[in-house]
Amino acid sequence: MPPNENRIDARDWSMLAVLSVLWGGSFFFNGAALRELPPLTLVFLRVALGAAMLLPLLRMQGIGLPKGIAGWTPFFAIGLLNNVIPFSLIVIGQTFIPSGLASILNATTPLFTVMVMAAVGEEALQTRRLAGVVLGVAGVVVLRGWGIETRPGQGLGILLCLGGALSYGFAALAARRLLKDSPPLGTATFQLMASTVMMAVVAGVAEQLWRGPMPGAMTWLAVLGLATLSTALAYIVFFQIIRRSGASNVMLVTLLIPVTAILLGWLVLGEPVSLREIAGAIVIGSALLVIDGRALGLLRRVE
C-alpha cells in the first residue's frame, strides 16, 4: 500500500497507540538500567538482544539476509540514524535530565520530521500539519509539566535529547527512500543487526563493557524489557506504519507516548490523574485531529 501522508486510517491509529506504549516504556527501562550500566553499553545490549529475538522469526518467515555490501548499506544507514545516534544521545542525555523531561524533548520528533521532509522536497510543508505538531508539543509540555530543575549538565542533556529527535527525523526520511520494498520484519531485524556491529565497536572502545561489574537481576529485567518490547516488537510495528501511512505520520507516536504513560500509570498502578494532565491530553488529542485533517474537512462541509 502506498503511503498516504495526509490521512491515517483506523488501523494505523491503533498501531500508533500500541507503538506509543512500547516506546513509552523505553524511558522507564533506560532509567532503571542506567543505575548499573554505562549508557553506550546499554544501547549495545538493547540492539543486540533485539536482533537476537527477531532472527528466529526471520527464519520462520523465510526471509533471507541481504547480499553483499550493496544489500547491507541501507540497513547500516538506517541503523545509524534510527538506533546508534538517537539511542546513544538520549540515554546519555538521561544521565543529566529526568526521564519525564527526556520524553517531552522526544515529542519534538514529528516537528523535526516535518521540517526535514519539507527541506529535501519529500513532502510539502502544510500549515495544518505544522500547526498541529506545534500544538501537540505544547500539549505534551502541559501534560508532563516542564519540570526543569537546576542541575549540572542539564543544558547538555537537553541538547543531546533534541539531537536524538532530529536524528529520528532523518531516519524516517532514509527509511522512506531506501527501504520501500523491504518487509517490516526484515527491515527491523537487519537494521538492528547493523546497529549491533556499530555499537559493539563504539561501546567496546568507549566503555570497555567487559571490565565492568556484573549488573543485578533488576537491571537485566529492564534490559530484557527494553530489547523485547521497546525494540524488537516496536520496530516491527514502526516499519509497518511507515509502509502504510508514511514517515511523518509514524513519528506522531512521540506525541502519544506521554499520554499512554499517564493512562498506564492510572490503570495499572492506580496513580491519580491531575487536571493538568487531563488538559494536556485534550490539547494533544486536538492536535492529532488537526494533523489528520478529516475533522476540519467535516466542519467545512457542515458550514
XYZ file of C-alpha atoms in Angstrom:
303
model
C 0.000 0.000 0.000
C 1.498 3.391 -0.943
C 1.928 5.729 1.986
C -0.653 8.489 2.346
C 0.971 11.451 4.075
C -2.300 13.269 4.787
C -4.529 10.589 6.293
C -4.216 7.884 8.900
C -6.822 5.136 8.928
C -8.261 3.414 11.991
C -5.807 0.514 11.810
C -2.817 2.855 11.768
C -4.169 4.890 14.697
C -4.464 1.658 16.682
C -0.909 0.656 15.741
C 0.329 4.109 16.743
C -1.310 3.629 20.144
C 0.414 0.241 20.554
C 3.742 1.719 19.468
C 3.366 4.581 21.952
C 3.064 2.045 24.783
C 6.087 0.062 23.561
C 8.326 3.085 23.077
C 7.000 4.881 26.134
C 8.345 2.046 28.251
C 11.866 2.690 26.946
C 12.278 5.781 29.162
C 11.385 3.722 32.238
C 13.643 0.823 31.223
C 16.521 3.220 30.436
C 16.172 4.933 33.794
C 16.250 1.616 35.640
C 19.159 0.100 33.690
C 21.354 3.211 33.787
C 21.739 2.776 37.545
C 24.201 -0.071 36.928
C 25.112 0.092 33.228
C 27.008 2.794 31.312
C 24.874 4.354 28.546
C 26.618 3.051 25.415
C 26.764 -0.468 26.826
C 23.029 -0.269 27.448
C 22.434 0.732 23.821
C 24.608 -2.158 22.624
C 22.684 -4.676 24.740
C 19.378 -3.206 23.555
C 20.083 -3.608 19.830
C 21.988 -6.890 20.160
C 19.292 -8.656 22.180
C 16.575 -7.115 19.996
C 18.226 -8.531 16.869
C 18.704 -11.927 18.515
C 14.989 -12.096 19.354
C 13.932 -11.290 15.784
C 16.277 -13.681 13.979
C 14.194 -16.841 14.665
C 11.083 -15.058 13.359
C 13.040 -14.092 10.250
C 13.883 -17.724 9.546
C 10.298 -18.829 10.197
C 9.091 -16.315 7.592
C 11.700 -17.467 5.094
C 13.251 -14.001 4.723
C 16.870 -14.176 3.577
C 19.720 -11.930 4.659
C 20.826 -9.039 2.425
C 23.582 -9.938 -0.023
C 26.881 -8.115 -0.223
C 27.876 -4.601 0.702
C 25.189 -3.054 -1.511
C 22.486 -5.105 0.203
C 23.588 -4.168 3.719
C 24.376 -0.471 3.099
C 20.757 0.801 3.501
C 20.373 -1.055 6.797
C 23.618 0.352 8.180
C 22.381 3.828 7.218
C 19.020 3.260 8.923
C 20.681 1.653 11.937
C 22.996 4.634 12.345
C 20.201 7.235 12.134
C 17.447 5.270 13.866
C 19.380 3.460 16.598
C 23.051 4.244 17.111
C 22.852 8.057 17.128
C 19.452 8.681 18.796
C 19.639 5.853 21.337
C 23.138 6.932 22.387
C 22.275 10.633 22.594
C 19.061 10.027 24.539
C 20.494 7.607 27.107
C 23.500 9.868 27.688
C 21.068 12.784 27.967
C 19.096 10.862 30.587
C 22.179 10.811 32.791
C 21.791 14.621 33.036
C 17.998 15.154 32.962
C 14.917 13.301 34.327
C 13.064 10.762 32.173
C 9.951 12.971 32.104
C 11.835 15.880 30.538
C 13.501 13.490 28.092
C 10.073 12.289 26.930
C 8.963 15.901 26.396
C 12.020 16.588 24.248
C 11.406 13.342 22.372
C 7.958 14.686 21.463
C 9.658 17.227 19.161
C 10.437 14.346 16.763
C 7.409 14.915 14.464
C 8.287 18.616 14.258
C 11.821 17.764 13.112
C 10.447 15.122 10.733
C 8.039 17.564 9.077
C 10.855 20.096 8.664
C 13.319 17.533 7.279
C 10.790 16.205 4.766
C 9.971 19.731 3.600
C 13.639 20.793 3.398
C 14.519 17.968 0.995
C 11.329 18.356 -1.038
C 9.928 14.983 0.019
C 6.682 16.440 1.380
C 5.006 19.815 1.162
C 5.185 21.905 4.325
C 1.484 22.086 5.086
C 0.445 24.798 7.504
C -2.176 22.491 9.021
C 0.329 19.746 9.825
C 2.958 22.130 11.145
C 0.422 23.902 13.371
C -0.880 20.558 14.623
C 2.600 19.316 15.527
C 3.470 22.539 17.387
C 0.138 22.311 19.234
C 0.903 18.697 20.106
C 4.312 19.541 21.552
C 2.656 22.269 23.630
C 0.150 19.682 24.853
C 2.988 17.385 25.930
C 4.553 20.222 27.927
C 1.201 20.901 29.620
C 0.612 17.205 30.342
C 4.040 16.423 31.757
C 4.809 19.805 33.278
C 8.034 21.413 32.176
C 9.797 20.145 35.300
C 13.191 21.727 34.664
C 15.422 21.529 37.696
C 18.753 23.255 38.119
C 21.362 20.541 37.946
C 24.876 20.229 36.465
C 24.913 19.362 32.767
C 21.193 19.902 32.254
C 21.682 22.119 29.204
C 23.868 19.436 27.630
C 21.263 16.766 28.410
C 18.547 18.813 26.680
C 20.711 19.329 23.589
C 21.544 15.619 23.424
C 17.877 14.604 23.552
C 16.972 17.173 20.887
C 19.792 15.784 18.754
C 18.253 12.332 19.115
C 14.859 13.661 17.991
C 16.469 15.299 14.939
C 18.212 12.032 14.057
C 14.844 10.226 14.123
C 13.593 12.760 11.559
C 16.437 11.906 9.180
C 15.911 8.195 9.881
C 12.291 8.446 8.740
C 13.433 10.094 5.502
C 16.079 7.425 4.921
C 13.645 4.596 5.625
C 11.155 6.020 3.146
C 13.748 6.407 0.390
C 15.910 3.334 0.914
C 13.564 0.631 2.208
C 10.331 0.957 0.217
C 10.179 -2.720 -0.736
C 11.688 -4.319 2.369
C 9.274 -6.298 4.583
C 8.817 -4.755 8.056
C 10.200 -7.812 9.875
C 13.280 -7.884 7.644
C 13.846 -4.156 7.993
C 13.539 -4.287 11.780
C 15.944 -7.229 12.067
C 18.587 -6.098 9.588
C 18.864 -2.546 10.940
C 19.242 -3.949 14.479
C 21.933 -6.360 13.277
C 23.791 -3.492 11.611
C 23.379 -1.373 14.741
C 24.804 -4.201 16.859
C 28.006 -4.233 14.819
C 28.401 -0.453 15.107
C 27.563 -0.299 18.811
C 29.920 -3.179 19.631
C 32.777 -1.038 18.306
C 31.573 2.208 19.912
C 30.776 0.730 23.333
C 33.825 -1.508 23.305
C 36.206 1.372 22.646
C 34.490 3.970 24.843
C 33.383 1.913 27.837
C 35.119 -1.490 27.643
C 31.974 -3.166 28.902
C 33.748 -6.431 29.750
C 35.637 -4.709 32.583
C 32.562 -3.513 34.499
C 30.845 -5.388 37.340
C 28.008 -7.777 36.564
C 24.621 -5.971 36.805
C 21.914 -7.236 39.149
C 18.717 -9.080 38.292
C 16.509 -5.970 38.140
C 18.878 -4.322 35.664
C 18.792 -7.391 33.418
C 14.993 -7.408 33.565
C 14.989 -3.747 32.472
C 17.380 -4.565 29.603
C 15.209 -7.512 28.586
C 12.078 -5.359 28.559
C 13.922 -2.677 26.584
C 15.133 -5.177 23.975
C 11.953 -7.250 23.679
C 9.133 -4.715 23.925
C 10.656 -1.316 23.186
C 12.955 -2.513 20.403
C 12.187 -5.833 18.669
C 8.390 -5.689 18.773
C 8.245 -1.897 18.481
C 10.259 -1.811 15.272
C 8.047 -4.363 13.551
C 5.086 -2.073 14.245
C 7.115 1.046 13.343
C 8.135 -0.106 9.861
C 4.640 -1.461 9.185
C 3.184 2.010 9.835
C 5.829 3.648 7.616
C 4.830 1.395 4.710
C 1.136 2.107 5.197
C 0.967 5.772 6.221
C 4.343 7.361 5.632
C 7.264 8.750 7.573
C 5.738 11.908 9.039
C 2.663 10.100 10.331
C 4.564 7.386 12.187
C 6.524 9.990 14.144
C 3.277 11.268 15.662
C 3.724 8.403 18.112
C 6.060 10.592 20.167
C 3.102 12.867 20.963
C 1.095 9.883 22.174
C 3.822 8.393 24.373
C 3.316 10.746 27.370
C -0.465 10.230 27.193
C -0.191 6.438 27.259
C 2.345 6.655 30.102
C -0.160 8.621 32.199
C -3.001 6.216 31.320
C -0.907 3.143 32.155
C 0.055 4.646 35.499
C -3.632 5.252 36.228
C -4.900 1.842 35.040
C -2.062 -0.404 36.230
C -0.574 1.395 39.230
C -3.610 3.347 40.403
C -1.755 6.656 40.142
C -4.002 9.753 40.316
C -4.544 11.851 37.183
C -4.351 15.622 37.671
C -6.363 18.308 35.899
C -3.145 19.489 34.227
C -2.635 16.030 32.731
C -6.242 15.892 31.505
C -5.831 19.344 29.922
C -2.583 18.275 28.243
C -4.206 15.122 26.873
C -7.080 17.185 25.440
C -4.609 19.539 23.741
C -2.699 16.597 22.264
C -5.930 14.987 21.044
C -6.938 18.264 19.407
C -3.526 18.495 17.753
C -3.840 14.991 16.286
C -7.260 15.910 14.868
C -5.749 18.995 13.248
C -2.902 16.948 11.766
C -5.265 14.264 10.454
C -7.425 16.895 8.783
C -10.649 14.955 8.397
C -12.399 16.676 11.312
C -11.675 20.083 9.792
C -12.988 18.856 6.458
C -16.250 17.729 8.050
C -16.646 21.124 9.738
C -16.206 22.915 6.414
C -18.834 20.719 4.764
C -21.275 21.358 7.633
C -20.796 25.091 7.260
